[in-house]
Tab-separated table of C-alpha atoms in Angstrom:
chain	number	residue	atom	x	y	z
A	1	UNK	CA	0.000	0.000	0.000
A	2	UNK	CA	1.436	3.276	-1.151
A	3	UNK	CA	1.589	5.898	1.913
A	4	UNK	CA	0.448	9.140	0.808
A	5	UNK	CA	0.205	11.050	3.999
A	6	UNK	CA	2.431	13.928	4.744
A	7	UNK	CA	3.043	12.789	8.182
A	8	UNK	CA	4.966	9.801	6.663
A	9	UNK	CA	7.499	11.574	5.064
A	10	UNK	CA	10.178	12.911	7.192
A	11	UNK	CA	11.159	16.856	7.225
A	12	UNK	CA	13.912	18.071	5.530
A	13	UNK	CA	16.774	18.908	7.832
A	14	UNK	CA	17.296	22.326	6.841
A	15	UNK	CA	13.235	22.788	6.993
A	16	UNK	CA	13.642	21.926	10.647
A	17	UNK	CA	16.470	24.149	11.677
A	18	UNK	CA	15.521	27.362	9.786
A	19	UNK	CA	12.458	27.627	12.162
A	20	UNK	CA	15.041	27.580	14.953
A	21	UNK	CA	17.263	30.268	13.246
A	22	UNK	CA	14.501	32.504	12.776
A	23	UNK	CA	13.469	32.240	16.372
A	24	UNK	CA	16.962	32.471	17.670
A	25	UNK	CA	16.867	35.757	15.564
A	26	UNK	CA	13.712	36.548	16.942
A	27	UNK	CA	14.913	36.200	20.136
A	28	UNK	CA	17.961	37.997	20.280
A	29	UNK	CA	16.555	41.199	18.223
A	30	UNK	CA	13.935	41.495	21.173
A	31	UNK	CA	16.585	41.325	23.951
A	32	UNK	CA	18.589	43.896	21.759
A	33	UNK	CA	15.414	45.909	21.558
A	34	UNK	CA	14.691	45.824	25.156
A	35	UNK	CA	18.286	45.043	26.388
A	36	UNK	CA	17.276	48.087	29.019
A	37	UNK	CA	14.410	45.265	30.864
A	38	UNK	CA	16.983	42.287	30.398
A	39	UNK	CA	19.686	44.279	32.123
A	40	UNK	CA	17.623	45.362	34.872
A	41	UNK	CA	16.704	41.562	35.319
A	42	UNK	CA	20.141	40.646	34.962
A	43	UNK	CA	21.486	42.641	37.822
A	44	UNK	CA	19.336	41.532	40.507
A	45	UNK	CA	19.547	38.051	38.900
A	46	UNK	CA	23.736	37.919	39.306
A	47	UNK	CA	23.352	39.275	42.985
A	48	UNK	CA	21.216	36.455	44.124
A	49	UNK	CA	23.418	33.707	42.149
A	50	UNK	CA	26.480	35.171	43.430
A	51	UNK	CA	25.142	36.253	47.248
A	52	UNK	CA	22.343	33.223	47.214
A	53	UNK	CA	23.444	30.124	45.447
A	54	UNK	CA	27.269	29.995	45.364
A	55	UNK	CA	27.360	30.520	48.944
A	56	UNK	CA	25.344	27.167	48.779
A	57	UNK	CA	27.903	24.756	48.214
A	58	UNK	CA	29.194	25.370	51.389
A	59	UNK	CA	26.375	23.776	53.312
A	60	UNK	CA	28.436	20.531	52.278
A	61	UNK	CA	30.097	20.480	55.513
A	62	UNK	CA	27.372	19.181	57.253
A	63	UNK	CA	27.972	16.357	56.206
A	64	UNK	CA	31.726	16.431	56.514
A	65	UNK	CA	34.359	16.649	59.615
A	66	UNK	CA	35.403	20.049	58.639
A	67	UNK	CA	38.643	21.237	59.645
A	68	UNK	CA	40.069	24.525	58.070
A	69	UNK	CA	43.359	23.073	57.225
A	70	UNK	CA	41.882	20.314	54.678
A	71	UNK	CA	39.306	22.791	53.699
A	72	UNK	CA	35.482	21.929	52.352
A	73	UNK	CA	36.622	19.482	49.600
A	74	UNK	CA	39.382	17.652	51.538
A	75	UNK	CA	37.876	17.392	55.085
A	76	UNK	CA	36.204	13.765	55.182
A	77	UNK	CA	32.703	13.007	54.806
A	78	UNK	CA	30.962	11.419	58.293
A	79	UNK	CA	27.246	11.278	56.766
A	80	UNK	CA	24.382	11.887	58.582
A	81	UNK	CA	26.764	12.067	62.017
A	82	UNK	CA	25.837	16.087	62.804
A	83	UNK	CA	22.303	15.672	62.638
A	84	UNK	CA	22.266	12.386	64.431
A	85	UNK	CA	24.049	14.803	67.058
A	86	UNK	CA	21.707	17.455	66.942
A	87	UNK	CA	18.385	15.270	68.033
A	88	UNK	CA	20.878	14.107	71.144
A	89	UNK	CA	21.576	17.859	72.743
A	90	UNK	CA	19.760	17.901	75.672
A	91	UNK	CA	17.848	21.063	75.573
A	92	UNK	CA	17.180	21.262	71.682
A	93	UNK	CA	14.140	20.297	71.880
A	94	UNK	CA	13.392	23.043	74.334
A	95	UNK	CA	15.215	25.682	71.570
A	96	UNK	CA	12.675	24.004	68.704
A	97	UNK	CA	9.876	24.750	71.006
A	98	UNK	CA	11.006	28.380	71.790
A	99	UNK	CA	11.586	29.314	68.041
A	100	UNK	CA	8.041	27.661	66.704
A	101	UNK	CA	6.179	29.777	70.047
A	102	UNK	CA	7.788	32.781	69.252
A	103	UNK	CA	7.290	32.430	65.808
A	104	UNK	CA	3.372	31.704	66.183
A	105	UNK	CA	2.735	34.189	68.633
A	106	UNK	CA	4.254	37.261	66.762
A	107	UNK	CA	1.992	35.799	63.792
A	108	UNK	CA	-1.070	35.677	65.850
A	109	UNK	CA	-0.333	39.740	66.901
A	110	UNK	CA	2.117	41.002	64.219
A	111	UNK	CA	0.398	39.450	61.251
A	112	UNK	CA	-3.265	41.152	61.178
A	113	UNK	CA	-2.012	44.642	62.787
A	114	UNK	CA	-0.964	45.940	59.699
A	115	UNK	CA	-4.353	45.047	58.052
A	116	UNK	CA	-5.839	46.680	60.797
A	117	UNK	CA	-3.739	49.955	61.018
A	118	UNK	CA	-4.437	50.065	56.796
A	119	UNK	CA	-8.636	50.049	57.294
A	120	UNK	CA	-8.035	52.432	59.708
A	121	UNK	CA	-6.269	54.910	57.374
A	122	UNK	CA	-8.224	53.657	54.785
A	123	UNK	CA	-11.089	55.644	56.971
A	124	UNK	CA	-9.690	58.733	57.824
A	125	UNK	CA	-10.750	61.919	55.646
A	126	UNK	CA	-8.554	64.248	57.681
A	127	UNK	CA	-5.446	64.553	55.343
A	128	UNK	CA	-3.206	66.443	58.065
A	129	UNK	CA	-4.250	63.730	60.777
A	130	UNK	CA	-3.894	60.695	58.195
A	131	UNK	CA	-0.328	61.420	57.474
A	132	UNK	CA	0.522	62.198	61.029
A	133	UNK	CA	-0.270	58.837	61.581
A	134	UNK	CA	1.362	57.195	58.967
A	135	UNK	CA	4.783	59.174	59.665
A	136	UNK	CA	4.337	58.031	63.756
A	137	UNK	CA	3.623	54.290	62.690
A	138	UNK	CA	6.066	54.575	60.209
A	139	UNK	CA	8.981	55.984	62.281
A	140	UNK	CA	10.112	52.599	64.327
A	141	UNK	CA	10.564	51.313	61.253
A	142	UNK	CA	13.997	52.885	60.367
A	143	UNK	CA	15.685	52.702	63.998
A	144	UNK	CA	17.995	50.482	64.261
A	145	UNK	CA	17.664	47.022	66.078
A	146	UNK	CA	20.893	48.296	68.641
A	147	UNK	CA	18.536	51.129	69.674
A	148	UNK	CA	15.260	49.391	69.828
A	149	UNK	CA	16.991	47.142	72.558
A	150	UNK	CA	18.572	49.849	74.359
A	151	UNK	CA	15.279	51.669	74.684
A	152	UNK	CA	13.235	48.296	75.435
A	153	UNK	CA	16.094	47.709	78.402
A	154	UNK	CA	15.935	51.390	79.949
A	155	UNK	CA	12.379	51.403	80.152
A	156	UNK	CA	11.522	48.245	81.178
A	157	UNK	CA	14.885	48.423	83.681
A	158	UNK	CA	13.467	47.955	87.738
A	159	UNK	CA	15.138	50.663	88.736
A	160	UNK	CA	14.862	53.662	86.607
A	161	UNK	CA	12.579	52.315	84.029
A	162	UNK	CA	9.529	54.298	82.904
A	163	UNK	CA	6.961	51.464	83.662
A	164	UNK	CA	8.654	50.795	86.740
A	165	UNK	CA	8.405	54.514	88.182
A	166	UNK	CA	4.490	54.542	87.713
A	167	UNK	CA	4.479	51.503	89.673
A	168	UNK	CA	5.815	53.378	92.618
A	169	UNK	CA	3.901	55.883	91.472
A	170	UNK	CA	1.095	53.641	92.123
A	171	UNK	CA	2.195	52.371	95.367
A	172	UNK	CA	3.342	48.982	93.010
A	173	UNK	CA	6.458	46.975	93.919
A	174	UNK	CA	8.801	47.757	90.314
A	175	UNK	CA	9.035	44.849	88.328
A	176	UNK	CA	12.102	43.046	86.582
A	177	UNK	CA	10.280	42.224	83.001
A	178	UNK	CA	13.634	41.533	81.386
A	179	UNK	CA	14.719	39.044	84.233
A	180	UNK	CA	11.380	37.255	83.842
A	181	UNK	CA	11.547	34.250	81.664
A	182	UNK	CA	7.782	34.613	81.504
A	183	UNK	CA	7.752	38.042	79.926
A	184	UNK	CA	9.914	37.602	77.338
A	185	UNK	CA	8.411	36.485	74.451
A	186	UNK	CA	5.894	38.852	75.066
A	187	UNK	CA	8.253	41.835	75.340
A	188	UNK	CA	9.628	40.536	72.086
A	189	UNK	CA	6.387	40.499	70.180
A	190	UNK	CA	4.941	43.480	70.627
A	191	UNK	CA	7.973	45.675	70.175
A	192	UNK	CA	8.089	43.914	66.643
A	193	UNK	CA	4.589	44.829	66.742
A	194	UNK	CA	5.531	48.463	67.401
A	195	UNK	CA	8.566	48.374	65.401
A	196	UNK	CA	7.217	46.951	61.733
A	197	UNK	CA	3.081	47.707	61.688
A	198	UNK	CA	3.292	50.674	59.978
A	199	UNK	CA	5.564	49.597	57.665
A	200	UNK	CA	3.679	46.876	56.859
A	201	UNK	CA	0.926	48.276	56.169
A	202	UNK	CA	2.192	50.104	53.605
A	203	UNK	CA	0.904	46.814	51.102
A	204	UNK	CA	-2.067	47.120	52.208
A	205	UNK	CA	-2.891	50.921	52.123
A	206	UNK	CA	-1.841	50.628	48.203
A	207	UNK	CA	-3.971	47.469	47.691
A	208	UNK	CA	-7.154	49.688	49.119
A	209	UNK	CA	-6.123	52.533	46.768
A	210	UNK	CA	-7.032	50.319	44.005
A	211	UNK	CA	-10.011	49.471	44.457
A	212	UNK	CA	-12.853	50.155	42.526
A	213	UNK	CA	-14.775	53.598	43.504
A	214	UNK	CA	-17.932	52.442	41.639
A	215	UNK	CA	-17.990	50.084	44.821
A	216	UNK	CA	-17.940	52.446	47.434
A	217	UNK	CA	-20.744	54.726	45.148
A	218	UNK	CA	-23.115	51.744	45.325
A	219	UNK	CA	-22.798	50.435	48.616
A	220	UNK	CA	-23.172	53.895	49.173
A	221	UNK	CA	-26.474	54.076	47.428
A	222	UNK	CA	-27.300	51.155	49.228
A	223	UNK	CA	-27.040	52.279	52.543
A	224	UNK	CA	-24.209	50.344	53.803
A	225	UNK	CA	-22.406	51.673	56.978
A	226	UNK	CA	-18.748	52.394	56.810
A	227	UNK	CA	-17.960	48.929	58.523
A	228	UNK	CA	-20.314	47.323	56.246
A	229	UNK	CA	-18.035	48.902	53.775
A	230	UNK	CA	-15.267	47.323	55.403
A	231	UNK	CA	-16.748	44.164	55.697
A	232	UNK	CA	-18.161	43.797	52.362
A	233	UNK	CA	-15.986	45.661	49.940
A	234	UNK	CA	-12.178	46.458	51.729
A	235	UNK	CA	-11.759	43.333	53.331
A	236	UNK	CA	-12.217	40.799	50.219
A	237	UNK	CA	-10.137	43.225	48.327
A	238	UNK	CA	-6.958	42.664	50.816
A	239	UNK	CA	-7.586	38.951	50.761
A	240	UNK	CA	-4.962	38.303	48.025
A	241	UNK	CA	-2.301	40.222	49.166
A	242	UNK	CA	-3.478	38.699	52.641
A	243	UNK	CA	-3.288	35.384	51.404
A	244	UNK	CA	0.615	35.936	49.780
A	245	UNK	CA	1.889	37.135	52.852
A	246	UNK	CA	0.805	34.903	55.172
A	247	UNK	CA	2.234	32.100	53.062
A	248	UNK	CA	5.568	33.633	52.714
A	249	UNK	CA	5.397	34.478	56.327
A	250	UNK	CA	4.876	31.065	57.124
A	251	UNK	CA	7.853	29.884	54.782
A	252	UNK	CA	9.708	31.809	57.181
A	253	UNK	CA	8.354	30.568	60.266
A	254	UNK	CA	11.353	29.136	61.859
A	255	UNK	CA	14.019	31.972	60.540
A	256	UNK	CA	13.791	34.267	63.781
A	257	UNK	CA	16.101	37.503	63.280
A	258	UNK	CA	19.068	36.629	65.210
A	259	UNK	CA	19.954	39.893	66.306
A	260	UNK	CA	17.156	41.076	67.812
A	261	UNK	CA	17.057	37.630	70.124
A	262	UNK	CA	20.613	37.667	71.213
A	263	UNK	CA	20.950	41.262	72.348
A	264	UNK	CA	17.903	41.245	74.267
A	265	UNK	CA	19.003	37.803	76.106
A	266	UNK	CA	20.259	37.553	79.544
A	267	UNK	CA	21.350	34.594	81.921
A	268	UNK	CA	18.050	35.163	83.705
A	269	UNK	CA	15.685	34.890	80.614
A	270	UNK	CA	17.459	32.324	78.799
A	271	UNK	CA	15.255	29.370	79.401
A	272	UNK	CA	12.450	31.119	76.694
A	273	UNK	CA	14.662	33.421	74.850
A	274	UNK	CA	17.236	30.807	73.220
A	275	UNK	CA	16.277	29.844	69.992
A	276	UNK	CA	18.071	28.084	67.144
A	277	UNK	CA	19.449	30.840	65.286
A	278	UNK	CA	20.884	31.884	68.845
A	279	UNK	CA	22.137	28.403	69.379
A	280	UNK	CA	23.585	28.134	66.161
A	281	UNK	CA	25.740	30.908	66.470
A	282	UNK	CA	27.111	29.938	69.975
A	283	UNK	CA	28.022	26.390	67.942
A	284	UNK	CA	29.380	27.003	65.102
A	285	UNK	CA	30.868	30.799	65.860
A	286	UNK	CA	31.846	31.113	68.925
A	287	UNK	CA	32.577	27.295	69.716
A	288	UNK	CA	34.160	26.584	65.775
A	289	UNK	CA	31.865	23.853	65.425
A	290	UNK	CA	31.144	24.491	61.688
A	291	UNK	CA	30.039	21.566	60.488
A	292	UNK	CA	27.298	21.132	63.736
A	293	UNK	CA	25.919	24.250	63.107
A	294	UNK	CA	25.636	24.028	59.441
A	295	UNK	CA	23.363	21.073	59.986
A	296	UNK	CA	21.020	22.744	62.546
A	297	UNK	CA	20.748	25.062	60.007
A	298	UNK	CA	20.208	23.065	57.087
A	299	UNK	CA	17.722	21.432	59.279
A	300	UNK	CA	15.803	24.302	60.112
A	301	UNK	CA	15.845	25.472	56.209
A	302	UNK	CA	14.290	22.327	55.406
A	303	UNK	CA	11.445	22.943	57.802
A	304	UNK	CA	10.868	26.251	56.527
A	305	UNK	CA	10.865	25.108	52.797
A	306	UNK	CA	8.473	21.905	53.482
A	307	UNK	CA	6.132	24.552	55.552
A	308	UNK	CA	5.957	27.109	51.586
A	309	UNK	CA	5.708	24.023	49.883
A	310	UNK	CA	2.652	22.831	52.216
A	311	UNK	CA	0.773	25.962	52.880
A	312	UNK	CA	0.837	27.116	49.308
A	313	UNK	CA	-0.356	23.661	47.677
A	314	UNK	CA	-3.075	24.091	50.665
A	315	UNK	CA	-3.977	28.004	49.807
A	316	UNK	CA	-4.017	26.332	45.816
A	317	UNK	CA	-6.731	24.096	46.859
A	318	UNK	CA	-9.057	25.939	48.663
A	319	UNK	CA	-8.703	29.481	47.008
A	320	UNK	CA	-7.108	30.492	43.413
A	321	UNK	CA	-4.461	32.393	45.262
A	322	UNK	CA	-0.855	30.991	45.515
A	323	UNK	CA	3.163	31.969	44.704
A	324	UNK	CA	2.848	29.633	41.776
């Protein structure tokens, strides 16, 4: 049987690769064209390959004996020995604990103040007032973590501290909150609370500038209150950007700044303040244990990748709003 169909017959060679010539050409003019876009990608692009993924290879050494003399690629591998070393520390556990309370509790507060703080401005019709505001919330922002702990420690200090003077104001005995185990991870919270709400709302304020005014007009025509307004129209309007932040917050969960832990421990709060960024940097900086530290830390990236990976296939399934 003679086959007439085209599909039988195979393409000429050069048929095949002109097609790719052309769109190589194609390709190239465009990036000529717009080489302006491409080099503002590029940029950005070679700082986080450089900063973010060379840097990389050096986790290796969790899984090695490091030693400094032998370097990464000569010091010996021992496996799975660090981790295996990390589960037997007596008070990790305690450390996991601290980080994933901490971590849930400044969600539960920090994470819906901004929202709240961005209605609220949303509301104002007093420009003078409004911007007030903003600049006050704002403000915290931009001081530095060194002087956010110096001013947390003077004023909650028993003896000369602000909160402590209207206690004897009050008749009160003065009260140690940085000695208290108890009142740290409070203390901690709510100055990130004071420190990064109006910053953070900054998202939301230009995600309610967006919406629609026809809205407002007919819920106006409607009748609806201002918190009906809220309710109905400003709320489901955040819930994207809502929805996007809480999932890379939560891909974060267990990456506690460092910094803002460590200066604002003391031998007396120690018990709820150490965490495992703290720890790690007691290992593997001040006691050279490299290789032990690069594990906890490996460890704790791996938690905070499965936790993206789980909450966004989640926030796929139950709403069309996801990183990807």
């Amino acid at each position: 049987m003679e086959v007439t169909s085209s599909k039988a017959v195979p393409p000429n060679p050069s048929e095949r690769v002109a097609p790719r010539k052309r769109a190589g050409t194609s390709a190239g003019r465009k990036i000529m064209k717009h080489w302006q876009f491409y080099l503002l990608v590029f940029l950005p692009l070679l700082y986080i390959i450089i900063f973010k993924y060379i840097p990389m290879f050096g986790v290796i050494i969790a899984f090695k004996e490091y030693n400094v003399v032998q370097g990464i690629l000569g010091s010996p591998w021992v496996g799975l020995k660090y981790f295996k070393q990390l589960f037997e520390v007596p008070f990790f556990w305690q450390y996991f604990k601290n980080t994933l309370e901490i971590s849930l509790y400044g969600m539960a507060i920090g994470f819906p103040a901004p929202i709240i703080l961005a209605l609220a401005l949303n509301e104002i019709r007093n420009g003078v007032f409004k911007k007030s505001v903003q600049m006050v919330t704002y403000a915290p922002y931009f001081i530095s973590t060194v002087v956010i702990v110096s001013i947390l420690i003077v004023n909650l200090s028993p003896n000369v501290g602000l909160l402590s003077n209207a206690f004897r104001a009050l008749g009160w005995e003065p009260i140690d909150f940085m000695g208290k185990a108890g009142f740290f991870k409070t203390i901690y919270v709510f100055s990130d609370v004071w420190q990064f709400t109006g910053y953070g709302a900054i998202i939301y304020i230009a995600a309610l500038s967006g919406v629609n005014p026809d809205l407002y007009e007919a819920a106006k025509v409607d009748g609806a209150s201002r918190f009906q307004k809220i309710i109905n129209i400003d709320i489901p309007s955040l819930i994207p950007v809502i929805v996007i932040l809480l999932i890379l917050n939560l891909g974060q969960m267990m990456s506690l700044g460092f910094e803002k832990i460590y200066l604002m421990q003391n031998p007396l709060n120690q018990n709820t303040s150490e965490v495992i960024s703290t720890y790690v940097y007691k290992v593997g900086l001040l006691g050279a244990n490299f290789s032990f530290s690069a594990a906890i830390g490996l460890f704790n990236s791996v938690i905070n990748f499965v936790l993206l990976i789980l909450v966004n296939f989640i926030s796929k399934k139950i709403s069309s709003n996801s990183l990807w």
